Coordinates of C-alpha atoms and ligand atoms in Angstrom, one line a residue:
X17 CA 35.8 -6.3 -20.9
X18 CA 33.0 -3.8 -20.2
X19 CA 34.5 -0.7 -18.6
X20 CA 32.7 1.5 -16.1
X21 CA 32.5 4.2 -18.8
X22 CA 30.4 2.0 -21.0
X23 CA 27.8 1.5 -18.3
X24 CA 24.7 3.6 -17.8
X25 CA 24.0 3.3 -14.1
X26 CA 20.5 4.1 -12.9
X27 CA 20.6 3.9 -9.1
X28 CA 17.3 3.1 -7.6
X29 CA 16.2 2.2 -11.2
X30 CA 15.1 5.9 -11.4
X31 CA 13.5 6.6 -14.8
X32 CA 14.0 3.1 -16.0
X33 CA 11.2 1.3 -17.9
X34 CA 11.5 -2.4 -17.4
X35 CA 8.3 -3.8 -19.0
X36 CA 4.9 -3.0 -20.3
X37 CA 1.6 -2.9 -18.4
X38 CA -2.1 -2.6 -19.4
X39 CA -3.3 -2.0 -15.9
X40 CA -2.3 1.4 -14.4
X41 CA -1.2 4.6 -16.1
X42 CA 0.7 7.3 -14.2
X43 CA 1.8 10.7 -15.5
X44 CA 3.9 12.0 -12.6
X45 CA 4.4 15.4 -14.2
X46 CA 0.8 16.1 -14.7
X47 CA -0.4 14.2 -11.6
X48 CA -2.6 11.7 -13.6
X49 CA -3.5 8.2 -12.4
X50 CA -5.7 5.8 -14.3
X51 CA -6.7 2.2 -13.7
X52 CA -7.5 0.4 -17.0
X53 CA -8.0 3.8 -18.7
X54 CA -10.4 5.1 -16.0
X55 CA -9.4 8.3 -14.1
X56 CA -8.8 7.7 -10.4
X57 CA -11.1 10.7 -9.8
X58 CA -14.0 9.0 -11.6
X59 CA -13.4 5.7 -9.7
X60 CA -13.0 7.5 -6.3
X61 CA -16.3 9.3 -6.9
X62 CA -18.4 6.6 -8.5
X63 CA -16.9 3.2 -8.0
X64 CA -16.2 1.1 -4.9
X65 CA -13.4 -1.3 -3.9
X66 CA -15.2 -4.5 -5.1
X67 CA -15.9 -3.0 -8.6
X68 CA -12.5 -1.4 -8.8
X69 CA -10.8 -4.7 -7.9
X70 CA -12.8 -6.5 -10.6
X71 CA -11.7 -3.8 -13.1
X72 CA -8.0 -4.1 -12.2
X73 CA -8.1 -7.9 -12.3
X74 CA -10.2 -8.5 -15.4
X75 CA -9.7 -5.3 -17.4
X76 CA -13.3 -4.1 -17.7
X77 CA -16.0 -2.8 -15.4
X78 CA -18.3 -5.7 -14.4
X79 CA -22.0 -6.1 -15.3
X80 CA -24.4 -6.4 -12.4
X81 CA -24.3 -10.2 -12.6
X82 CA -20.5 -10.3 -12.8
X83 CA -20.2 -7.9 -9.8
X84 CA -22.7 -10.0 -7.7
X85 CA -20.7 -13.1 -8.4
X86 CA -17.4 -11.4 -7.6
X87 CA -18.8 -10.0 -4.3
X88 CA -20.0 -13.5 -3.4
X89 CA -16.6 -14.9 -4.2
X90 CA -14.9 -12.2 -1.9
X91 CA -17.4 -12.8 0.9
X92 CA -16.9 -16.6 0.7
X93 CA -13.2 -16.1 1.5
X94 CA -13.4 -13.9 4.6
X95 CA -12.8 -16.7 7.1
X96 CA -9.3 -17.9 7.9
X97 CA -8.2 -21.5 8.5
X98 CA -7.9 -22.2 12.2
X99 CA -4.2 -23.0 11.8
X100 CA -3.6 -19.5 10.5
X101 CA -5.3 -18.0 13.6
X102 CA -3.1 -20.3 15.7
X103 CA 0.0 -18.9 13.9
X104 CA -1.3 -15.3 14.5
X105 CA -1.6 -16.2 18.2
X106 CA 2.0 -17.4 18.3
X107 CA 3.4 -14.2 16.7
X108 CA 0.9 -11.8 18.1
X109 CA 3.4 -9.5 19.8
X110 CA 5.2 -8.6 16.5
X111 CA 4.5 -5.6 14.4
X112 CA 1.2 -6.1 12.5
X113 CA 3.0 -6.0 9.2
X114 CA 5.3 -8.8 10.3
X115 CA 2.2 -10.7 11.5
X116 CA 0.5 -10.1 8.2
X117 CA 3.6 -11.3 6.3
X118 CA 3.8 -14.5 8.4
X119 CA 0.0 -15.2 8.1
X120 CA 0.0 -14.7 4.3
X121 CA 2.9 -17.0 3.9
X122 CA 1.2 -19.6 6.1
X123 CA -2.0 -19.3 4.1
X124 CA -0.2 -20.7 1.1
X125 CA -0.2 -24.1 2.7
X126 CA -4.0 -24.1 3.0
X127 CA -4.9 -22.6 -0.4
X128 CA -6.7 -25.1 -2.8
X129 CA -4.8 -23.6 -5.8
X130 CA -1.4 -23.5 -4.2
X131 CA 0.3 -25.4 -7.0
X132 CA -1.6 -23.6 -9.7
X133 CA 0.2 -20.6 -11.2
X134 CA -2.1 -20.2 -14.2
X135 CA -3.8 -16.8 -14.5
X136 CA -7.1 -18.4 -13.5
X137 CA -5.5 -20.0 -10.4
X138 CA -3.7 -16.8 -9.5
X139 CA -6.9 -14.8 -9.9
X140 CA -8.7 -17.2 -7.5
X141 CA -5.9 -16.9 -5.0
X142 CA -5.8 -13.1 -5.4
X143 CA -9.5 -12.8 -4.7
X144 CA -9.2 -15.0 -1.6
X145 CA -6.2 -13.1 -0.4
X146 CA -8.0 -9.8 -0.8
X147 CA -10.6 -10.9 1.7
X148 CA -8.2 -12.8 3.9
X149 CA -5.9 -9.8 4.3
X150 CA -8.7 -7.8 5.9
X151 CA -9.5 -10.6 8.3
X152 CA -5.9 -11.2 9.3
X153 CA -5.3 -7.5 10.2
X154 CA -8.4 -7.2 12.4
X155 CA -8.2 -10.7 13.9
X156 CA -4.6 -10.1 14.9
X157 CA -5.5 -6.7 16.5
X158 CA -8.2 -8.5 18.6
X159 CA -6.0 -11.4 19.5
X160 CA -3.1 -9.2 20.7
X161 CA -5.5 -7.5 23.1
X162 CA -6.7 -10.8 24.5
X163 CA -10.0 -10.7 22.6
X164 CA -11.7 -13.1 20.3
X165 CA -11.7 -12.1 16.6
X166 CA -15.0 -10.9 15.3
X167 CA -16.5 -13.1 12.7
X168 CA -16.7 -11.3 9.3
X169 CA -20.2 -10.2 8.3
X170 CA -21.7 -11.4 5.0
X171 CA -24.1 -8.6 4.8
X172 CA -21.4 -5.8 4.7
X173 CA -19.2 -4.5 1.9
X174 CA -15.4 -5.2 2.1
X175 CA -14.7 -1.7 3.7
X176 CA -17.7 -1.8 6.1
X177 CA -16.8 -5.4 7.1
X178 CA -13.2 -4.4 7.7
X179 CA -14.2 -1.7 10.2
X180 CA -16.9 -4.0 11.7
X181 CA -14.2 -6.5 12.6
X182 CA -12.4 -3.9 14.7
X183 CA -15.0 -3.8 17.6
X184 CA -18.1 -5.5 16.2
X185 CA -19.9 -2.2 15.4
X186 CA -21.4 -1.6 12.0
X187 CA -19.8 1.7 10.7
X188 CA -22.0 4.6 9.5
X189 CA -22.4 4.7 5.7
X190 CA -20.2 7.8 5.5
X191 CA -17.4 6.2 7.5
X192 CA -17.6 3.0 5.4
X193 CA -17.6 5.1 2.3
X194 CA -14.4 6.9 3.3
X195 CA -12.7 3.7 4.1
X196 CA -13.9 2.3 0.8
X197 CA -12.4 5.3 -1.1
X198 CA -9.1 4.8 0.7
X199 CA -9.0 1.2 -0.5
X200 CA -9.9 2.3 -4.1
X201 CA -7.1 4.8 -4.3
X202 CA -4.6 2.3 -2.9
X203 CA -5.6 -0.6 -5.1
X204 CA -2.7 -0.3 -7.6
X205 CA 0.1 2.0 -8.4
X206 CA 2.3 0.8 -11.2
X207 CA 5.8 -0.4 -10.4
X208 CA 6.1 1.0 -6.9
X209 CA 8.6 -0.8 -4.6
X210 CA 6.2 -3.5 -3.4
X211 CA 4.7 -4.3 -6.8
X212 CA 8.1 -4.4 -8.3
X213 CA 9.3 -6.8 -5.6
X214 CA 6.2 -9.0 -6.3
X215 CA 7.1 -9.0 -10.0
X216 CA 10.7 -10.0 -9.3
X217 CA 9.5 -13.0 -7.2
X218 CA 6.9 -13.9 -9.9
X219 CA 9.5 -13.6 -12.6
X220 CA 11.2 -16.7 -11.2
X221 CA 7.8 -18.5 -11.6
X222 CA 7.3 -18.6 -7.8
X223 CA 3.7 -18.4 -6.7
X224 CA 1.4 -15.5 -5.7
X225 CA 1.6 -16.1 -2.0
X226 CA 5.4 -15.8 -2.3
X227 CA 5.2 -12.7 -4.4
X228 CA 2.7 -11.1 -2.1
X229 CA 4.6 -12.0 1.0
X230 CA 7.7 -10.3 -0.4
X231 CA 5.5 -7.3 -1.4
X232 CA 4.3 -7.0 2.2
X233 CA 8.0 -6.8 3.3
X234 CA 8.7 -4.1 0.8
X235 CA 5.7 -2.1 1.7
X236 CA 6.5 -2.1 5.4
X237 CA 9.4 0.5 5.1
X238 CA 8.7 4.1 5.9
X239 CA 9.8 5.3 2.5
X240 CA 6.9 3.4 1.0
X241 CA 3.9 2.4 3.1
X242 CA 5.0 3.5 6.5
X243 CA 4.5 7.2 5.8
X244 CA 0.8 7.4 7.0
X245 CA 1.9 6.2 10.4
X246 CA 4.7 8.8 10.5
X247 CA 2.3 11.5 9.5
X248 CA 0.0 10.8 12.4
X249 CA 3.0 10.8 14.7
X250 CA 4.0 14.1 13.3
X251 CA 0.5 15.5 13.8
X252 CA 0.6 14.4 17.4
X253 CA 4.0 15.9 18.0
X254 CA 2.8 19.2 16.5
X255 CA -0.2 19.0 18.9
X256 CA -1.9 22.3 17.9
X257 CA -2.2 24.0 14.5
X258 CA -0.3 27.1 15.6
X259 CA 2.8 24.9 16.3
X260 CA 2.9 23.5 12.7
X261 CA 4.9 26.2 11.0
X262 CA 7.8 26.1 13.5
X263 CA 7.7 22.3 13.6
X264 CA 8.1 22.1 9.8
X265 CA 10.8 24.7 9.8
X266 CA 12.8 22.8 12.4
X267 CA 12.4 19.6 10.5
X268 CA 13.6 21.1 7.2
X269 CA 16.5 23.0 8.9
X270 CA 17.7 19.6 10.3
X271 CA 17.5 18.3 6.7
X272 CA 14.8 15.8 7.7
X273 CA 11.8 14.9 5.6
X274 CA 8.2 15.9 6.1
X275 CA 6.3 12.7 6.0
X276 CA 3.5 12.4 3.5
X277 CA 5.3 14.8 1.1
X278 CA 7.3 13.9 -2.0
X279 CA 7.1 11.0 -4.4
X280 CA 9.5 9.3 -6.7
X281 CA 7.0 9.6 -9.6
X282 CA 4.7 12.5 -8.9
X283 CA 6.2 15.9 -9.2
X284 CA 2.7 17.4 -9.2
X285 CA 0.2 16.7 -6.4
X286 CA -0.5 13.0 -5.9
X287 CA -4.0 12.7 -7.5
X288 CA -5.1 10.3 -4.8
X289 CA -4.5 12.8 -2.0
X290 CA -7.5 15.0 -2.7
X291 CA -10.0 12.1 -2.2
X292 CA -9.1 11.8 1.4
X293 CA -8.6 15.5 2.2
X294 CA -12.3 16.5 2.2
X295 CA -13.1 13.2 4.1
X296 CA -10.6 14.1 6.8
X297 CA -12.1 17.6 7.1
X298 CA -15.7 16.2 7.6
X299 CA -14.7 13.3 9.8
X300 CA -12.6 15.4 12.1
X301 CA -15.5 17.8 12.6
X302 CA -18.0 14.9 13.1
X303 CA -15.7 13.3 15.7
X304 CA -15.3 16.7 17.5
X305 CA -11.6 16.7 16.7
X306 CA -11.2 19.4 14.0
X307 CA -7.7 20.1 15.1
X308 CA -6.3 17.2 13.1
X309 CA -7.5 18.6 9.9
X310 CA -6.3 22.1 10.9
X311 CA -2.8 20.7 11.7
X312 CA -2.5 19.0 8.4
X313 CA -3.6 22.1 6.5
X314 CA -1.1 24.2 8.4
X315 CA 1.7 21.7 7.4
X316 CA 0.6 22.0 3.8
X317 CA 0.7 25.8 4.0
X318 CA 4.2 25.7 5.4
X319 CA 5.4 23.3 2.6
X320 CA 4.0 25.5 -0.2
X321 CA 7.4 26.8 -1.2
X322 CA 8.6 23.2 -1.8
X323 CA 6.0 22.7 -4.5
X324 CA 8.4 24.5 -6.9
X325 CA 10.8 21.7 -6.3
X326 CA 8.1 19.1 -7.1
X327 CA 7.5 18.2 -3.5
X328 CA 3.7 17.9 -2.8
X329 CA 1.4 16.0 -0.6
X330 CA 1.2 12.3 -1.3
X331 CA -1.6 9.8 -0.7
X332 CA -0.3 9.0 2.8
X333 CA -0.6 12.5 4.1
X334 CA -4.3 12.4 4.8
X335 CA -4.8 8.7 5.2
X336 CA -3.3 8.4 8.7
X337 CA -5.8 10.9 10.2
X338 CA -8.7 9.0 8.6
X339 CA -7.6 5.8 10.3
X340 CA -6.9 7.5 13.6
X341 CA -10.4 9.1 13.7
X342 CA -11.8 5.6 13.1
X343 CA -10.2 4.4 16.3
X344 CA -7.5 2.4 14.4
X345 CA -4.1 2.4 16.2
X346 CA -1.0 3.7 14.3
X347 CA 0.7 0.4 13.8
X348 CA -2.3 -0.8 11.6
X349 CA -1.9 2.0 9.1
X350 CA 0.5 0.2 6.8
X351 CA -1.4 -3.1 7.0
X352 CA -4.5 -1.1 5.9
X353 CA -2.5 0.1 2.8
X354 CA -1.7 -3.6 2.2
X355 CA -5.4 -4.6 2.5
X356 CA -6.2 -2.2 -0.4
X357 CA -3.2 -3.2 -2.5
X358 CA -3.8 -6.9 -3.0
X359 CA -5.7 -6.6 -6.3
X360 CA -2.8 -4.5 -7.6
X361 CA -0.2 -7.0 -6.6
X362 CA -2.3 -9.9 -8.0
X363 CA -2.7 -8.3 -11.5
X364 CA 0.9 -7.4 -11.7
X365 CA 1.9 -10.9 -10.9
X366 CA -0.5 -12.2 -13.6
X367 CA 1.0 -9.7 -16.1
X368 CA 4.5 -10.9 -15.2
X369 CA 3.5 -14.5 -15.8
X370 CA 1.8 -13.7 -19.1
X371 CA 4.9 -12.3 -20.7
X372 CA 7.5 -13.6 -18.3
X373 CA 11.1 -12.8 -18.4
X374 CA 13.4 -13.3 -15.4
X375 CA 14.1 -9.9 -13.8
X376 CA 17.8 -9.9 -13.2
X377 CA 19.5 -6.5 -13.5
X378 CA 23.3 -5.9 -13.0
X379 CA 25.5 -4.2 -10.5
X380 CA 28.5 -2.1 -11.3
X381 CA 31.4 -3.7 -9.3
X382 CA 33.4 -1.0 -7.5
X383 CA 35.6 -3.3 -5.3
X384 CA 39.2 -4.3 -6.0
X385 CA 40.6 -7.1 -8.2
X386 CA 43.3 -9.7 -8.2
X387 CA 43.9 -9.9 -4.4
X388 CA 46.3 -12.7 -3.4
X389 CA 44.7 -15.2 -1.1
X390 CA 46.6 -15.2 2.2
X391 CA 46.3 -18.3 4.4
X392 CA 44.6 -17.6 7.7
X393 CA 47.6 -18.3 9.8
X394 CA 49.6 -15.6 8.0
X395 CA 46.9 -12.8 8.3
X396 CA 47.9 -10.0 10.7
Ligands
LIG427 N1 10.4 16.5 2.9 C1 11.5 17.3 2.6 N2 12.3 17.2 1.5 C2 12.0 16.2 0.7 C3 10.9 15.3 0.9 C4 10.1 15.5 2.0 N3 9.1 14.7 2.3 N4 10.9 14.4 -0.1 C5 11.9 14.7 -0.9 N5 12.6 15.8 -0.4 C6 13.8 16.4 -1.0 C7 15.0 15.6 -0.7 O1 15.6 16.0 0.5 C8 15.9 15.9 -1.9 O2 16.5 17.1 -1.7 P1 18.0 17.4 -2.2 O3 17.9 17.2 -3.7 O4 18.2 18.8 -1.8 O5 18.8 16.4 -1.5 C9 14.9 16.0 -3.0 O6 13.7 16.3 -2.5 C10 14.7 14.6 -3.8 O7 14.5 13.6 -2.8 P2 14.8 12.1 -3.1 O8 14.8 11.3 -1.8 O9 16.0 12.0 -4.0 O10 13.5 11.7 -3.9 P3 13.0 10.2 -4.1 O11 12.2 10.2 -5.3 O12 14.1 9.2 -4.0 O13 12.1 10.0 -2.8 C11 10.4 9.6 -1.3 C12 10.8 9.8 -2.8 C13 11.2 8.5 -0.7 C14 8.9 9.3 -1.2 C15 10.7 11.0 -0.5 O14 9.9 12.0 -1.1 C16 10.3 10.8 1.0 O15 11.2 10.4 1.8 N6 9.1 11.3 1.4 C17 8.7 11.2 2.8 C18 8.1 9.8 3.0 C19 6.8 9.5 2.4 O16 5.9 10.4 2.5 N7 6.7 8.4 1.7 C20 5.4 8.0 1.1 C21 5.6 7.9 -0.4 S1 4.0 7.6 -1.2 C22 3.7 6.0 -1.1 O17 4.6 5.2 -0.9 C23 2.3 5.6 -1.1

């Protein structure tokens, strides 16, 4: 019998490698993130969400013709089946992440490739879901306020169309670009909790809709996707930059966590964070609300001593304020993360199928043994 002493227990699977990937490279110590060998900094500066999604899915940057075809494929999938809009109407009072999860699960019934788990079928489903996620999030937000959803626009990019579906206003190029950058930096991130969940589901040969639905559930928790929402709440509670230092001190004295700081993998600054930082500064000035940027920077200043312990800002720290300044309510922040993450979940599911092995780890049993069964009438 295996004894407890023979077992190497890795709670939370910390530091455990469970498979190989050709998609995303992360060096947490050095703060490096690459998609398919391209630095996130290059992609955030020069690429866009459509091109980056193509890169993640198919492994290479597209030619002009390939990108045009891919963009057309994405645009062709922006509308939702009427039945899915009906389901959204029924569950409209739930949290947007719950609505997204329900709507994505429902979409499986209407997908032409629903029984096709080949890589080709899964890619087609993943491309459709990438567009459908954006429409679900905005359609639900309209429906819950008693408004009709805004029909997606074929003439806009994925990011600009996403913002357009909020109120029917075409965003400025700068605003659309910042949203686009946000989607690029969220597109994949190795075996984070939601991608791992998606892989576990795929490892049973279940389909992409099932894997992605489970991924949405995993993403919804505050330790993963929910932090952007909490950062905005924190900024609002702080209220003014001069209150930030005391607020952070109180939080840490109470052994609570400062949201938007710390990461399981990054012990240096999360390389994605800087790509929203400057955008937040500019946007908060443009919108006449510079205090949000000032509050965030004051929190960063107060957290400086924690850098020695490997606790730095993560991607969610600046994201919440970007969304807030775009007029997006806080409960849509995690769904936005999900909108950007669909290409990542898709390619990880395809990788899982390609070299599949059932993911089935073990638990160390710490309960008792050999208990005699007592009939119910004799239990005290
Ligand atoms: N504020 C203050 N202290 C922190 C923070 C934080 N944000 N994060 C970690 N620490 C401290 C912990 O208290 C702990 O201290 P201790 O050793 O004295 O007990 C130590 O750092 C290690 O923390 P763990 O929770 O063990 O680290 P883990 O890798 O499990 O946690 C996590 C990572 C969950 C992200 C954590 O840093 C956290 O809760 N951060 C706040 C929430 C957040 O921003 N989440 C978004 C993550 S990024 C993403 O999903 C896109």
